[in-house]
Amino acid sequence: MLFDTHVHLNAEQFNEDLEEVISRAKETGVGKMVVVGFDRPTIERAMELVERYDFLYASIGWHPVDAIDMTDEDLVWIEELSNHPKVVALGEMGLDYHWDKSPKETQKDVFRKQIHLAKKVKLPIVIHNRDATQDIVDILREEGAEEVGGIMHCFSGSPEIAQECVDMNFYISLGGPVTFKNAKKPKEVAKEIPLERLLIETDCPYLAPHPNRGKRNEPAYVKLVAEQIAELKGISLEEVEAATTENANKLFNIN
Ligand SMILES: [Zn+2]
Ligand SMILES: [Zn+2]
């Protein structure tokens, strides 16, 4: 069974054909998925979906691009929802220096607040990082995020940074980019980081793996990510599948 640890089936891109997308995932062997909500509408929709489907779980948080919009009420609301048995992590949270909607200081503040909350409610965290690696690593260390651990989602950094995150109790999640011909670093990470610390994801509808690059991504394509990791490590697809699923079940505390 494949476990897609990061999907946005709550995105409007799936409104028309969600049932078909889920059927294709099931046919491909995707047995579990975590739906990630990152603002009011996407969290609400994620909660609806996990109520409806037993194989879906939720991770809820506030995206750094929209950090400027998060209120204290939003944080209290996330804390209340985190008691729900199918909420298995907080996030995605982190820093995104590619877009400038939210100032860096606001992003850092909202990131720190969510780490505090995760420690309070004892849930792992899902980290979104774009062009902000050093600040992310510094904040995770300063805030003692090791206590809850979590996922570096769609990791695109070097094997050295990946190892630093592993040493802080984080898993490295690889997505579509590991299949891109020009993606040197994700391929190195796939080779060097032990299978015991790797997870797989699609981040659908974004970042579809080769040969579907540029199209709408969907959970069935997570198999392409697993196949690429198997090839890079010189092991079987079954081994990658078993290990990454076991890692995800353990991290999310799912039996
Ligand atoms: Zn993200
Ligand atoms: Zn995402």
Short mmCIF file of C-alpha atoms and ligand atoms in Angstrom, two decimals:
data_model
loop_
_atom_site.label_atom_id
_atom_site.label_comp_id
_atom_site.label_asym_id
_atom_site.label_seq_id
_atom_site.Cartn_x
_atom_site.Cartn_y
_atom_site.Cartn_z
CA MET A 1 0.00 0.00 0.00
CA LEU A 2 1.18 3.51 -0.88
CA PHE A 3 0.66 6.40 1.56
CA ASP A 4 0.44 9.86 -0.06
CA THR A 5 1.36 12.10 2.88
CA HIS A 6 0.45 15.45 1.29
CA VAL A 7 -2.59 16.03 -0.93
CA HIS A 8 -4.86 18.98 -1.54
CA LEU A 9 -7.98 17.06 -2.53
CA ASN A 10 -9.68 20.00 -0.79
CA ALA A 11 -8.58 22.28 -3.66
CA GLU A 12 -11.17 23.52 -6.13
CA GLN A 13 -9.25 21.78 -8.94
CA PHE A 14 -10.87 18.53 -7.70
CA ASN A 15 -14.43 19.81 -7.31
CA GLU A 16 -15.59 18.33 -10.63
CA ASP A 17 -14.20 14.80 -10.45
CA LEU A 18 -13.13 13.98 -6.88
CA GLU A 19 -14.71 10.51 -6.98
CA GLU A 20 -12.82 9.54 -10.15
CA VAL A 21 -9.55 10.90 -8.74
CA ILE A 22 -10.03 8.84 -5.57
CA SER A 23 -10.90 5.71 -7.59
CA ARG A 24 -7.73 6.04 -9.65
CA ALA A 25 -5.71 6.43 -6.43
CA LYS A 26 -7.28 3.28 -4.98
CA GLU A 27 -6.69 1.31 -8.21
CA THR A 28 -3.03 2.32 -8.14
CA GLY A 29 -2.65 1.06 -4.56
CA VAL A 30 -2.81 4.34 -2.65
CA GLY A 31 -4.42 3.23 0.61
CA LYS A 32 -4.13 6.36 2.75
CA MET A 33 -3.71 10.09 2.20
CA VAL A 34 -3.34 13.19 4.35
CA VAL A 35 -5.39 16.17 3.15
CA VAL A 36 -3.62 19.40 4.00
CA GLY A 37 -5.59 22.54 4.87
CA PHE A 38 -3.80 25.86 5.09
CA ASP A 39 -6.47 28.55 5.59
CA ARG A 40 -10.15 28.76 6.65
CA PRO A 41 -11.81 27.41 3.47
CA THR A 42 -9.27 24.61 2.84
CA ILE A 43 -9.32 23.47 6.48
CA GLU A 44 -13.13 23.37 6.49
CA ARG A 45 -13.13 21.35 3.28
CA ALA A 46 -10.40 18.99 4.61
CA MET A 47 -12.53 18.27 7.69
CA GLU A 48 -15.54 17.50 5.49
CA LEU A 49 -13.48 15.04 3.46
CA VAL A 50 -12.01 13.18 6.43
CA GLU A 51 -15.51 12.78 7.85
CA ARG A 52 -16.66 11.26 4.58
CA TYR A 53 -13.76 8.90 3.72
CA ASP A 54 -12.14 6.55 6.23
CA PHE A 55 -8.81 6.43 4.33
CA LEU A 56 -8.32 10.21 4.48
CA TYR A 57 -6.66 12.07 7.37
CA ALA A 58 -6.13 15.80 7.88
CA SER A 59 -3.24 18.12 8.62
CA ILE A 60 -4.35 21.66 9.43
CA GLY A 61 -2.42 24.90 9.74
CA TRP A 62 -1.76 28.31 8.27
CA HIS A 63 0.28 28.82 5.11
CA PRO A 64 3.19 31.30 5.36
CA VAL A 65 2.14 33.12 2.17
CA ASP A 66 -1.10 34.10 3.97
CA ALA A 67 0.48 34.58 7.40
CA ILE A 68 -0.63 38.21 7.43
CA ASP A 69 -4.30 37.10 7.44
CA MET A 70 -4.11 34.76 10.47
CA THR A 71 -5.91 36.05 13.56
CA ASP A 72 -5.77 34.84 17.17
CA GLU A 73 -9.27 33.42 16.62
CA ASP A 74 -7.96 31.33 13.73
CA LEU A 75 -5.29 29.83 15.96
CA VAL A 76 -7.85 28.99 18.67
CA TRP A 77 -10.05 27.41 16.00
CA ILE A 78 -7.16 25.25 14.77
CA GLU A 79 -6.45 24.20 18.35
CA GLU A 80 -10.08 23.12 18.83
CA LEU A 81 -10.07 21.13 15.58
CA SER A 82 -6.78 19.46 16.50
CA ASN A 83 -8.71 17.32 19.01
CA HIS A 84 -10.52 15.62 16.15
CA PRO A 85 -9.32 11.99 15.93
CA LYS A 86 -8.56 12.30 12.22
CA VAL A 87 -6.37 15.39 12.55
CA VAL A 88 -2.92 13.77 12.55
CA ALA A 89 -0.61 16.78 12.18
CA LEU A 90 -0.47 20.58 12.14
CA GLY A 91 0.53 22.49 9.01
CA GLU A 92 1.42 23.21 6.44
CA MET A 93 3.34 25.98 8.16
CA GLY A 94 6.77 27.48 7.60
CA LEU A 95 8.32 30.26 5.53
CA ASP A 96 7.90 31.23 1.89
CA TYR A 97 10.21 33.98 0.66
CA HIS A 98 9.21 33.54 -2.98
CA TRP A 99 5.98 35.52 -2.60
CA ASP A 100 5.92 38.82 -0.72
CA LYS A 101 2.29 39.04 0.42
CA SER A 102 3.32 38.52 4.08
CA PRO A 103 6.43 40.21 5.52
CA LYS A 104 9.17 37.85 6.74
CA GLU A 105 8.72 38.91 10.37
CA THR A 106 4.97 38.15 10.22
CA GLN A 107 5.69 34.76 8.66
CA LYS A 108 8.20 33.92 11.40
CA ASP A 109 5.80 34.97 14.13
CA VAL A 110 2.93 32.87 12.73
CA PHE A 111 5.32 29.92 12.24
CA ARG A 112 6.53 30.11 15.87
CA LYS A 113 2.96 30.34 17.19
CA GLN A 114 2.03 27.17 15.34
CA ILE A 115 5.07 25.29 16.64
CA HIS A 116 4.05 26.30 20.18
CA LEU A 117 0.55 24.99 19.50
CA ALA A 118 1.88 21.69 18.12
CA LYS A 119 3.90 21.15 21.30
CA LYS A 120 0.82 21.95 23.37
CA VAL A 121 -1.47 19.51 21.51
CA LYS A 122 1.35 17.01 20.87
CA LEU A 123 1.06 16.70 17.09
CA PRO A 124 3.84 16.54 14.49
CA ILE A 125 4.22 19.46 12.08
CA VAL A 126 4.29 19.71 8.28
CA ILE A 127 6.85 22.23 7.06
CA HIS A 128 6.52 24.29 3.88
CA ASN A 129 9.80 25.88 2.79
CA ARG A 130 10.44 28.06 -0.20
CA ASP A 131 13.76 29.90 -0.45
CA ALA A 132 13.97 30.06 3.37
CA THR A 133 15.94 26.98 4.41
CA GLN A 134 18.33 28.54 6.92
CA ASP A 135 15.64 30.55 8.73
CA ILE A 136 13.43 27.43 8.93
CA VAL A 137 16.20 25.29 10.39
CA ASP A 138 17.07 28.05 12.90
CA ILE A 139 13.45 28.45 14.05
CA LEU A 140 12.89 24.69 14.36
CA ARG A 141 15.98 24.51 16.54
CA GLU A 142 15.18 27.62 18.64
CA GLU A 143 11.60 26.46 19.26
CA GLY A 144 12.57 22.90 20.15
CA ALA A 145 10.45 21.44 17.36
CA GLU A 146 12.35 18.17 17.80
CA GLU A 147 9.91 17.40 20.62
CA VAL A 148 7.07 16.86 18.13
CA GLY A 149 9.03 16.22 14.93
CA GLY A 150 7.28 16.12 11.59
CA ILE A 151 7.80 16.38 7.86
CA MET A 152 9.92 18.54 5.57
CA HIS A 153 7.33 18.48 2.79
CA CYS A 154 8.33 18.38 -0.86
CA PHE A 155 11.94 18.70 0.20
CA SER A 156 14.23 20.31 -2.37
CA GLY A 157 17.37 21.09 -0.34
CA SER A 158 20.75 19.38 -0.16
CA PRO A 159 21.45 16.01 1.49
CA GLU A 160 23.36 17.89 4.22
CA ILE A 161 20.32 20.01 5.18
CA ALA A 162 18.12 16.91 4.92
CA GLN A 163 20.38 15.13 7.41
CA GLU A 164 20.26 18.15 9.73
CA CYS A 165 16.45 17.93 9.69
CA VAL A 166 16.53 14.16 10.27
CA ASP A 167 18.74 14.80 13.30
CA MET A 168 15.97 17.13 14.59
CA ASN A 169 13.41 14.29 14.40
CA PHE A 170 12.00 15.19 10.98
CA TYR A 171 11.14 12.97 8.02
CA ILE A 172 12.06 14.02 4.49
CA SER A 173 9.15 13.86 2.08
CA LEU A 174 9.89 13.65 -1.64
CA GLY A 175 7.39 14.62 -4.32
CA GLY A 176 7.17 15.07 -8.08
CA PRO A 177 10.45 17.02 -8.45
CA VAL A 178 12.51 13.88 -7.62
CA THR A 179 11.37 12.55 -11.02
CA PHE A 180 12.44 15.65 -12.98
CA LYS A 181 15.53 15.09 -15.13
CA ASN A 182 17.22 18.31 -13.97
CA ALA A 183 16.43 17.88 -10.25
CA LYS A 184 19.87 16.99 -8.94
CA LYS A 185 19.39 17.66 -5.24
CA PRO A 186 16.16 15.66 -4.65
CA LYS A 187 17.79 12.69 -6.41
CA GLU A 188 20.86 12.95 -4.15
CA VAL A 189 18.59 13.17 -1.11
CA ALA A 190 16.69 10.06 -2.27
CA LYS A 191 19.97 8.17 -2.54
CA GLU A 192 21.60 9.33 0.67
CA ILE A 193 18.84 9.61 3.27
CA PRO A 194 17.97 6.20 4.76
CA LEU A 195 14.60 4.72 3.82
CA GLU A 196 13.59 4.82 7.50
CA ARG A 197 13.39 8.63 7.27
CA LEU A 198 11.74 9.05 3.85
CA LEU A 199 8.11 9.71 2.98
CA ILE A 200 6.37 10.15 -0.38
CA GLU A 201 3.79 12.72 -1.47
CA THR A 202 2.23 14.36 -4.49
CA ASP A 203 1.28 17.83 -3.17
CA CYS A 204 -1.48 17.47 -5.78
CA PRO A 205 -2.86 19.36 -7.72
CA TYR A 206 0.63 20.91 -7.94
CA LEU A 207 4.01 19.54 -9.07
CA ALA A 208 2.98 16.50 -11.12
CA PRO A 209 5.82 14.00 -11.58
CA HIS A 210 7.37 13.11 -14.93
CA PRO A 211 5.87 12.20 -17.46
CA ASN A 212 2.86 14.23 -16.32
CA ARG A 213 4.84 17.36 -15.52
CA GLY A 214 2.77 20.50 -16.05
CA LYS A 215 -0.58 18.67 -15.83
CA ARG A 216 -2.88 18.58 -12.81
CA ASN A 217 -1.30 16.25 -10.27
CA GLU A 218 -3.32 13.56 -8.42
CA PRO A 219 -2.63 10.96 -5.71
CA ALA A 220 -2.32 8.03 -8.16
CA TYR A 221 0.90 9.63 -9.42
CA VAL A 222 2.59 9.09 -6.04
CA LYS A 223 3.56 5.69 -7.42
CA LEU A 224 5.85 7.45 -9.92
CA VAL A 225 7.63 9.08 -6.98
CA ALA A 226 8.03 5.74 -5.20
CA GLU A 227 9.32 4.09 -8.40
CA GLN A 228 11.90 6.83 -8.84
CA ILE A 229 13.15 6.42 -5.26
CA ALA A 230 13.37 2.63 -5.75
CA GLU A 231 15.41 3.13 -8.91
CA LEU A 232 17.77 5.64 -7.27
CA LYS A 233 18.31 3.41 -4.24
CA GLY A 234 18.58 0.25 -6.33
CA ILE A 235 15.84 -1.53 -4.36
CA SER A 236 12.35 -2.79 -5.18
CA LEU A 237 9.21 -0.66 -5.37
CA GLU A 238 7.69 -2.96 -2.72
CA GLU A 239 10.45 -2.06 -0.26
CA VAL A 240 9.94 1.67 -0.79
CA GLU A 241 6.18 1.23 -0.50
CA ALA A 242 6.36 -0.78 2.73
CA ALA A 243 8.93 1.46 4.43
CA THR A 244 7.37 4.82 3.55
CA THR A 245 3.91 3.61 4.59
CA GLU A 246 5.24 2.29 7.89
CA ASN A 247 7.05 5.60 8.47
CA ALA A 248 3.87 7.58 7.82
CA ASN A 249 1.71 5.38 10.05
CA LYS A 250 4.22 5.75 12.85
CA LEU A 251 4.61 9.52 12.51
CA PHE A 252 0.86 10.16 12.24
CA ASN A 253 0.09 7.58 14.94
CA ILE A 254 -2.27 5.61 12.68
CA ASN A 255 -2.61 1.83 13.07
ZN ZN B 1 3.74 23.49 0.56
ZN ZN B 2 0.87 21.66 0.04
#
